[in-house]
Every structure is written in C-alpha cells, then in structure tokens.
Amino acid sequence: MFLGLEWYWWLVIAAVLAVSLPLKVKFMKWWGRRQQEKKNAKHGKWGDEDD
C-alpha cells in the first residue's frame, strides 16, 4: 500500500485526525476567550493604567 502502510492503518490515521481537528479548534477558541478575559481583568488595576 501507500508508504508501506496497510489500508486499515490509513483508516486509523483518518479517524484520529477526524477527532483531533475539531478538538483543536474548540481548544483554540477556549484559549482565546481565556486570554481575553485575563486581559480584561487586568485593565483598570493600579500600575496598569495608561492614561
């Protein structure tokens, strides 16, 4: 088969990718929201004011 792997290994690889990509997208959205919340929480505290 292609690159020396049997057909069932390609199914396993495809299944792993099909599960991991949506999880990665979900994690990246959560991480972005978390970073934004941390940034907003710091705003207005003493020492961080840029007025």
PDB file of N, CA, C, O and CB in Angstrom:
ATOM      1  N   MET A   1       0.838  -1.199   0.000  1.00  0.00           N
ATOM      2  CA  MET A   1       0.000   0.000   0.000  1.00  0.00           C
ATOM      3  C   MET A   1       0.876   1.253   0.000  1.00  0.00           C
ATOM      4  O   MET A   1       2.101   1.184  -0.094  1.00  0.00           O
ATOM      5  CB  MET A   1      -0.950   0.004   1.224  1.00  0.00           C
ATOM      6  N   PHE A   2       0.216   2.370   0.106  1.00  0.00           N
ATOM      7  CA  PHE A   2       0.875   3.677   0.048  1.00  0.00           C
ATOM      8  C   PHE A   2       1.777   3.887   1.247  1.00  0.00           C
ATOM      9  O   PHE A   2       1.333   3.732   2.384  1.00  0.00           O
ATOM     10  CB  PHE A   2      -0.158   4.796  -0.027  1.00  0.00           C
ATOM     11  N   LEU A   3       3.023   4.234   1.021  1.00  0.00           N
ATOM     12  CA  LEU A   3       4.057   4.454   2.046  1.00  0.00           C
ATOM     13  C   LEU A   3       4.256   3.235   2.944  1.00  0.00           C
ATOM     14  O   LEU A   3       4.695   3.378   4.085  1.00  0.00           O
ATOM     15  CB  LEU A   3       3.693   5.660   2.904  1.00  0.00           C
ATOM     16  N   GLY A   4       3.948   2.068   2.460  1.00  0.00           N
ATOM     17  CA  GLY A   4       4.203   0.844   3.208  1.00  0.00           C
ATOM     18  C   GLY A   4       3.214   0.550   4.315  1.00  0.00           C
ATOM     19  O   GLY A   4       3.439  -0.365   5.107  1.00  0.00           O
ATOM     20  N   LEU A   5       2.116   1.303   4.396  1.00  0.00           N
ATOM     21  CA  LEU A   5       1.116   1.050   5.429  1.00  0.00           C
ATOM     22  C   LEU A   5      -0.076   0.312   4.832  1.00  0.00           C
ATOM     23  O   LEU A   5      -0.472   0.554   3.692  1.00  0.00           O
ATOM     24  CB  LEU A   5       0.661   2.371   6.084  1.00  0.00           C
ATOM     25  N   GLU A   6      -0.631  -0.580   5.618  1.00  0.00           N
ATOM     26  CA  GLU A   6      -1.828  -1.289   5.183  1.00  0.00           C
ATOM     27  C   GLU A   6      -3.026  -0.347   5.191  1.00  0.00           C
ATOM     28  O   GLU A   6      -2.981   0.719   5.805  1.00  0.00           O
ATOM     29  CB  GLU A   6      -2.096  -2.510   6.085  1.00  0.00           C
ATOM     30  N   TRP A   7      -4.088  -0.741   4.512  1.00  0.00           N
ATOM     31  CA  TRP A   7      -5.268   0.111   4.365  1.00  0.00           C
ATOM     32  C   TRP A   7      -5.914   0.454   5.701  1.00  0.00           C
ATOM     33  O   TRP A   7      -6.430   1.559   5.868  1.00  0.00           O
ATOM     34  CB  TRP A   7      -6.281  -0.565   3.474  1.00  0.00           C
ATOM     35  N   TYR A   8      -5.897  -0.478   6.661  1.00  0.00           N
ATOM     36  CA  TYR A   8      -6.560  -0.222   7.945  1.00  0.00           C
ATOM     37  C   TYR A   8      -5.808   0.811   8.774  1.00  0.00           C
ATOM     38  O   TYR A   8      -6.422   1.498   9.591  1.00  0.00           O
ATOM     39  CB  TYR A   8      -6.695  -1.518   8.738  1.00  0.00           C
ATOM     40  N   TRP A   9      -4.496   0.940   8.587  1.00  0.00           N
ATOM     41  CA  TRP A   9      -3.761   1.975   9.305  1.00  0.00           C
ATOM     42  C   TRP A   9      -4.153   3.358   8.795  1.00  0.00           C
ATOM     43  O   TRP A   9      -4.191   4.322   9.560  1.00  0.00           O
ATOM     44  CB  TRP A   9      -2.246   1.761   9.161  1.00  0.00           C
ATOM     45  N   TRP A  10      -4.445   3.449   7.497  1.00  0.00           N
ATOM     46  CA  TRP A  10      -4.916   4.723   6.956  1.00  0.00           C
ATOM     47  C   TRP A  10      -6.281   5.081   7.532  1.00  0.00           C
ATOM     48  O   TRP A  10      -6.563   6.259   7.754  1.00  0.00           O
ATOM     49  CB  TRP A  10      -4.986   4.664   5.421  1.00  0.00           C
ATOM     50  N   LEU A  11      -7.134   4.087   7.778  1.00  0.00           N
ATOM     51  CA  LEU A  11      -8.421   4.346   8.430  1.00  0.00           C
ATOM     52  C   LEU A  11      -8.218   4.838   9.861  1.00  0.00           C
ATOM     53  O   LEU A  11      -8.912   5.748  10.315  1.00  0.00           O
ATOM     54  CB  LEU A  11      -9.290   3.076   8.426  1.00  0.00           C
ATOM     55  N   VAL A  12      -7.272   4.239  10.562  1.00  0.00           N
ATOM     56  CA  VAL A  12      -6.973   4.667  11.938  1.00  0.00           C
ATOM     57  C   VAL A  12      -6.461   6.108  11.938  1.00  0.00           C
ATOM     58  O   VAL A  12      -6.895   6.924  12.752  1.00  0.00           O
ATOM     59  CB  VAL A  12      -5.923   3.720  12.595  1.00  0.00           C
ATOM     60  N   ILE A  13      -5.550   6.415  11.035  1.00  0.00           N
ATOM     61  CA  ILE A  13      -4.998   7.774  10.951  1.00  0.00           C
ATOM     62  C   ILE A  13      -6.095   8.776  10.619  1.00  0.00           C
ATOM     63  O   ILE A  13      -6.154   9.852  11.212  1.00  0.00           O
ATOM     64  CB  ILE A  13      -3.878   7.845   9.892  1.00  0.00           C
ATOM     65  N   ALA A  14      -6.974   8.426   9.665  1.00  0.00           N
ATOM     66  CA  ALA A  14      -8.073   9.317   9.293  1.00  0.00           C
ATOM     67  C   ALA A  14      -9.031   9.533  10.462  1.00  0.00           C
ATOM     68  O   ALA A  14      -9.525  10.643  10.659  1.00  0.00           O
ATOM     69  CB  ALA A  14      -8.834   8.750   8.091  1.00  0.00           C
ATOM     70  N   ALA A  15      -9.295   8.486  11.236  1.00  0.00           N
ATOM     71  CA  ALA A  15     -10.189   8.602  12.390  1.00  0.00           C
ATOM     72  C   ALA A  15      -9.580   9.507  13.464  1.00  0.00           C
ATOM     73  O   ALA A  15     -10.274  10.332  14.059  1.00  0.00           O
ATOM     74  CB  ALA A  15     -10.491   7.209  12.978  1.00  0.00           C
ATOM     75  N   VAL A  16      -8.288   9.346  13.703  1.00  0.00           N
ATOM     76  CA  VAL A  16      -7.610  10.183  14.698  1.00  0.00           C
ATOM     77  C   VAL A  16      -7.644  11.653  14.272  1.00  0.00           C
ATOM     78  O   VAL A  16      -7.907  12.528  15.097  1.00  0.00           O
ATOM     79  CB  VAL A  16      -6.147   9.715  14.895  1.00  0.00           C
ATOM     80  N   LEU A  17      -7.385  11.926  13.008  1.00  0.00           N
ATOM     81  CA  LEU A  17      -7.440  13.301  12.508  1.00  0.00           C
ATOM     82  C   LEU A  17      -8.858  13.862  12.583  1.00  0.00           C
ATOM     83  O   LEU A  17      -9.051  15.024  12.940  1.00  0.00           O
ATOM     84  CB  LEU A  17      -6.927  13.363  11.066  1.00  0.00           C
ATOM     85  N   ALA A  18      -9.841  13.041  12.248  1.00  0.00           N
ATOM     86  CA  ALA A  18     -11.230  13.495  12.272  1.00  0.00           C
ATOM     87  C   ALA A  18     -11.669  13.871  13.684  1.00  0.00           C
ATOM     88  O   ALA A  18     -12.513  14.751  13.855  1.00  0.00           O
ATOM     89  CB  ALA A  18     -12.149  12.412  11.711  1.00  0.00           C
ATOM     90  N   VAL A  19     -11.110  13.221  14.686  1.00  0.00           N
ATOM     91  CA  VAL A  19     -11.462  13.535  16.080  1.00  0.00           C
ATOM     92  C   VAL A  19     -10.615  14.689  16.611  1.00  0.00           C
ATOM     93  O   VAL A  19     -11.129  15.542  17.335  1.00  0.00           O
ATOM     94  CB  VAL A  19     -11.281  12.293  16.976  1.00  0.00           C
ATOM     95  N   SER A  20      -9.330  14.731  16.267  1.00  0.00           N
ATOM     96  CA  SER A  20      -8.431  15.716  16.870  1.00  0.00           C
ATOM     97  C   SER A  20      -8.611  17.125  16.311  1.00  0.00           C
ATOM     98  O   SER A  20      -8.449  18.092  17.055  1.00  0.00           O
ATOM     99  CB  SER A  20      -7.007  15.284  16.672  1.00  0.00           C
ATOM    100  N   LEU A  21      -8.936  17.272  15.044  1.00  0.00           N
ATOM    101  CA  LEU A  21      -9.067  18.615  14.478  1.00  0.00           C
ATOM    102  C   LEU A  21     -10.206  19.419  15.106  1.00  0.00           C
ATOM    103  O   LEU A  21      -9.978  20.572  15.470  1.00  0.00           O
ATOM    104  CB  LEU A  21      -9.281  18.519  12.987  1.00  0.00           C
ATOM    105  N   PRO A  22     -11.412  18.881  15.253  1.00  0.00           N
ATOM    106  CA  PRO A  22     -12.451  19.662  15.940  1.00  0.00           C
ATOM    107  C   PRO A  22     -12.092  19.974  17.393  1.00  0.00           C
ATOM    108  O   PRO A  22     -12.426  21.044  17.902  1.00  0.00           O
ATOM    109  CB  PRO A  22     -13.771  18.914  15.898  1.00  0.00           C
ATOM    110  N   LEU A  23     -11.413  19.040  18.055  1.00  0.00           N
ATOM    111  CA  LEU A  23     -10.997  19.301  19.435  1.00  0.00           C
ATOM    112  C   LEU A  23      -9.980  20.435  19.490  1.00  0.00           C
ATOM    113  O   LEU A  23     -10.016  21.258  20.405  1.00  0.00           O
ATOM    114  CB  LEU A  23     -10.407  18.032  20.069  1.00  0.00           C
ATOM    115  N   LYS A  24      -9.085  20.480  18.527  1.00  0.00           N
ATOM    116  CA  LYS A  24      -8.093  21.556  18.483  1.00  0.00           C
ATOM    117  C   LYS A  24      -8.769  22.898  18.263  1.00  0.00           C
ATOM    118  O   LYS A  24      -8.424  23.883  18.915  1.00  0.00           O
ATOM    119  CB  LYS A  24      -7.059  21.297  17.377  1.00  0.00           C
ATOM    120  N   VAL A  25      -9.737  22.944  17.343  1.00  0.00           N
ATOM    121  CA  VAL A  25     -10.462  24.191  17.081  1.00  0.00           C
ATOM    122  C   VAL A  25     -11.192  24.642  18.336  1.00  0.00           C
ATOM    123  O   VAL A  25     -11.169  25.824  18.678  1.00  0.00           O
ATOM    124  CB  VAL A  25     -11.460  24.014  15.914  1.00  0.00           C
ATOM    125  N   LYS A  26     -11.837  23.712  19.022  1.00  0.00           N
ATOM    126  CA  LYS A  26     -12.561  24.043  20.256  1.00  0.00           C
ATOM    127  C   LYS A  26     -11.593  24.568  21.318  1.00  0.00           C
ATOM    128  O   LYS A  26     -11.896  25.546  22.002  1.00  0.00           O
ATOM    129  CB  LYS A  26     -13.322  22.805  20.791  1.00  0.00           C
ATOM    130  N   PHE A  27     -10.436  23.926  21.458  1.00  0.00           N
ATOM    131  CA  PHE A  27      -9.442  24.364  22.427  1.00  0.00           C
ATOM    132  C   PHE A  27      -8.926  25.751  22.096  1.00  0.00           C
ATOM    133  O   PHE A  27      -8.753  26.572  22.997  1.00  0.00           O
ATOM    134  CB  PHE A  27      -8.287  23.378  22.484  1.00  0.00           C
ATOM    135  N   MET A  28      -8.674  26.035  20.817  1.00  0.00           N
ATOM    136  CA  MET A  28      -8.148  27.344  20.424  1.00  0.00           C
ATOM    137  C   MET A  28      -9.164  28.448  20.709  1.00  0.00           C
ATOM    138  O   MET A  28      -8.787  29.538  21.139  1.00  0.00           O
ATOM    139  CB  MET A  28      -7.771  27.345  18.933  1.00  0.00           C
ATOM    140  N   LYS A  29     -10.444  28.177  20.473  1.00  0.00           N
ATOM    141  CA  LYS A  29     -11.476  29.170  20.791  1.00  0.00           C
ATOM    142  C   LYS A  29     -11.533  29.418  22.292  1.00  0.00           C
ATOM    143  O   LYS A  29     -11.636  30.562  22.735  1.00  0.00           O
ATOM    144  CB  LYS A  29     -12.854  28.707  20.276  1.00  0.00           C
ATOM    145  N   TRP A  30     -11.465  28.325  23.085  1.00  0.00           N
ATOM    146  CA  TRP A  30     -11.497  28.463  24.538  1.00  0.00           C
ATOM    147  C   TRP A  30     -10.271  29.243  25.016  1.00  0.00           C
ATOM    148  O   TRP A  30     -10.395  30.111  25.880  1.00  0.00           O
ATOM    149  CB  TRP A  30     -11.556  27.073  25.218  1.00  0.00           C
ATOM    150  N   TRP A  31      -9.098  28.948  24.470  1.00  0.00           N
ATOM    151  CA  TRP A  31      -7.867  29.616  24.875  1.00  0.00           C
ATOM    152  C   TRP A  31      -7.933  31.108  24.551  1.00  0.00           C
ATOM    153  O   TRP A  31      -7.507  31.938  25.354  1.00  0.00           O
ATOM    154  CB  TRP A  31      -6.652  28.971  24.185  1.00  0.00           C
ATOM    155  N   GLY A  32      -8.460  31.448  23.390  1.00  0.00           N
ATOM    156  CA  GLY A  32      -8.595  32.858  23.010  1.00  0.00           C
ATOM    157  C   GLY A  32      -9.519  33.610  23.961  1.00  0.00           C
ATOM    158  O   GLY A  32      -9.226  34.736  24.362  1.00  0.00           O
ATOM    159  N   ARG A  33     -10.638  32.980  24.319  1.00  0.00           N
ATOM    160  CA  ARG A  33     -11.561  33.612  25.273  1.00  0.00           C
ATOM    161  C   ARG A  33     -10.891  33.770  26.636  1.00  0.00           C
ATOM    162  O   ARG A  33     -11.056  34.798  27.291  1.00  0.00           O
ATOM    163  CB  ARG A  33     -12.861  32.782  25.410  1.00  0.00           C
ATOM    164  N   ARG A  34     -10.146  32.768  27.060  1.00  0.00           N
ATOM    165  CA  ARG A  34      -9.466  32.819  28.367  1.00  0.00           C
ATOM    166  C   ARG A  34      -8.444  33.954  28.395  1.00  0.00           C
ATOM    167  O   ARG A  34      -8.365  34.700  29.371  1.00  0.00           O
ATOM    168  CB  ARG A  34      -8.769  31.467  28.674  1.00  0.00           C
ATOM    169  N   GLN A  35      -7.661  34.081  27.321  1.00  0.00           N
ATOM    170  CA  GLN A  35      -6.660  35.143  27.256  1.00  0.00           C
ATOM    171  C   GLN A  35      -7.336  36.514  27.264  1.00  0.00           C
ATOM    172  O   GLN A  35      -6.853  37.442  27.913  1.00  0.00           O
ATOM    173  CB  GLN A  35      -5.783  34.985  25.997  1.00  0.00           C
ATOM    174  N   GLN A  36      -8.450  36.641  26.546  1.00  0.00           N
ATOM    175  CA  GLN A  36      -9.168  37.916  26.507  1.00  0.00           C
ATOM    176  C   GLN A  36      -9.723  38.265  27.882  1.00  0.00           C
ATOM    177  O   GLN A  36      -9.673  39.423  28.296  1.00  0.00           O
ATOM    178  CB  GLN A  36     -10.305  37.864  25.474  1.00  0.00           C
ATOM    179  N   GLU A  37     -10.253  37.266  28.593  1.00  0.00           N
ATOM    180  CA  GLU A  37     -10.766  37.509  29.942  1.00  0.00           C
ATOM    181  C   GLU A  37      -9.642  37.932  30.882  1.00  0.00           C
ATOM    182  O   GLU A  37      -9.830  38.831  31.701  1.00  0.00           O
ATOM    183  CB  GLU A  37     -11.466  36.253  30.487  1.00  0.00           C
ATOM    184  N   LYS A  38      -8.486  37.302  30.777  1.00  0.00           N
ATOM    185  CA  LYS A  38      -7.352  37.690  31.621  1.00  0.00           C
ATOM    186  C   LYS A  38      -6.913  39.116  31.310  1.00  0.00           C
ATOM    187  O   LYS A  38      -6.578  39.879  32.216  1.00  0.00           O
ATOM    188  CB  LYS A  38      -6.175  36.719  31.425  1.00  0.00           C
ATOM    189  N   LYS A  39      -6.915  39.468  30.039  1.00  0.00           N
ATOM    190  CA  LYS A  39      -6.520  40.822  29.642  1.00  0.00           C
ATOM    191  C   LYS A  39      -7.517  41.846  30.178  1.00  0.00           C
ATOM    192  O   LYS A  39      -7.121  42.901  30.675  1.00  0.00           O
ATOM    193  CB  LYS A  39      -6.417  40.929  28.104  1.00  0.00           C
ATOM    194  N   ASN A  40      -8.792  41.540  30.080  1.00  0.00           N
ATOM    195  CA  ASN A  40      -9.825  42.455  30.571  1.00  0.00           C
ATOM    196  C   ASN A  40      -9.809  42.559  32.093  1.00  0.00           C
ATOM    197  O   ASN A  40     -10.120  43.617  32.640  1.00  0.00           O
ATOM    198  CB  ASN A  40     -11.202  41.998  30.097  1.00  0.00           C
ATOM    199  N   ALA A  41      -9.456  41.493  32.776  1.00  0.00           N
ATOM    200  CA  ALA A  41      -9.415  41.506  34.239  1.00  0.00           C
ATOM    201  C   ALA A  41      -8.277  42.397  34.742  1.00  0.00           C
ATOM    202  O   ALA A  41      -8.397  43.014  35.800  1.00  0.00           O
ATOM    203  CB  ALA A  41      -9.250  40.073  34.785  1.00  0.00           C
ATOM    204  N   LYS A  42      -7.182  42.466  33.993  1.00  0.00           N
ATOM    205  CA  LYS A  42      -6.044  43.298  34.398  1.00  0.00           C
ATOM    206  C   LYS A  42      -6.329  44.782  34.199  1.00  0.00           C
ATOM    207  O   LYS A  42      -5.760  45.617  34.902  1.00  0.00           O
ATOM    208  CB  LYS A  42      -4.798  42.904  33.614  1.00  0.00           C
ATOM    209  N   HIS A  43      -7.183  45.113  33.270  1.00  0.00           N
ATOM    210  CA  HIS A  43      -7.449  46.506  32.929  1.00  0.00           C
ATOM    211  C   HIS A  43      -8.052  47.256  34.118  1.00  0.00           C
ATOM    212  O   HIS A  43      -9.016  46.794  34.729  1.00  0.00           O
ATOM    213  CB  HIS A  43      -8.389  46.589  31.719  1.00  0.00           C
ATOM    214  N   GLY A  44      -7.490  48.385  34.430  1.00  0.00           N
ATOM    215  CA  GLY A  44      -8.027  49.214  35.491  1.00  0.00           C
ATOM    216  C   GLY A  44      -7.381  49.007  36.848  1.00  0.00           C
ATOM    217  O   GLY A  44      -7.685  49.740  37.789  1.00  0.00           O
ATOM    218  N   LYS A  45      -6.502  48.030  36.971  1.00  0.00           N
ATOM    219  CA  LYS A  45      -5.831  47.828  38.250  1.00  0.00           C
ATOM    220  C   LYS A  45      -4.667  48.804  38.359  1.00  0.00           C
ATOM    221  O   LYS A  45      -4.140  49.271  37.350  1.00  0.00           O
ATOM    222  CB  LYS A  45      -5.339  46.360  38.400  1.00  0.00           C
ATOM    223  N   TRP A  46      -4.284  49.097  39.555  1.00  0.00           N
ATOM    224  CA  TRP A  46      -3.199  50.044  39.788  1.00  0.00           C
ATOM    225  C   TRP A  46      -1.922  49.544  39.122  1.00  0.00           C
ATOM    226  O   TRP A  46      -1.591  48.361  39.203  1.00  0.00           O
ATOM    227  CB  TRP A  46      -2.973  50.257  41.300  1.00  0.00           C
ATOM    228  N   GLY A  47      -1.233  50.422  38.485  1.00  0.00           N
ATOM    229  CA  GLY A  47       0.017  50.072  37.824  1.00  0.00           C
ATOM    230  C   GLY A  47      -0.146  49.731  36.367  1.00  0.00           C
ATOM    231  O   GLY A  47       0.827  49.750  35.613  1.00  0.00           O
ATOM    232  N   ASP A  48      -1.376  49.413  35.946  1.00  0.00           N
ATOM    233  CA  ASP A  48      -1.616  49.059  34.554  1.00  0.00           C
ATOM    234  C   ASP A  48      -2.316  50.173  33.789  1.00  0.00           C
ATOM    235  O   ASP A  48      -2.636  50.017  32.610  1.00  0.00           O
ATOM    236  CB  ASP A  48      -2.437  47.794  34.477  1.00  0.00           C
ATOM    237  N   GLU A  49      -2.552  51.288  34.451  1.00  0.00           N
ATOM    238  CA  GLU A  49      -3.301  52.361  33.798  1.00  0.00           C
ATOM    239  C   GLU A  49      -2.381  53.144  32.870  1.00  0.00           C
ATOM    240  O   GLU A  49      -1.275  53.533  33.244  1.00  0.00           O
ATOM    241  CB  GLU A  49      -3.941  53.302  34.846  1.00  0.00           C
ATOM    242  N   ASP A  50      -2.870  53.368  31.639  1.00  0.00           N
ATOM    243  CA  ASP A  50      -2.076  54.054  30.633  1.00  0.00           C
ATOM    244  C   ASP A  50      -2.624  55.439  30.327  1.00  0.00           C
ATOM    245  O   ASP A  50      -2.414  55.943  29.224  1.00  0.00           O
ATOM    246  CB  ASP A  50      -2.018  53.232  29.367  1.00  0.00           C
ATOM    247  N   ASP A  51      -3.313  56.064  31.259  1.00  0.00           N
ATOM    248  CA  ASP A  51      -3.942  57.384  31.000  1.00  0.00           C
ATOM    249  C   ASP A  51      -2.915  58.468  30.822  1.00  0.00           C
ATOM    250  O   ASP A  51      -3.272  59.625  30.599  1.00  0.00           O
ATOM    251  CB  ASP A  51      -4.881  57.768  32.136  1.00  0.00           C
TER     252      ASP A  51
END
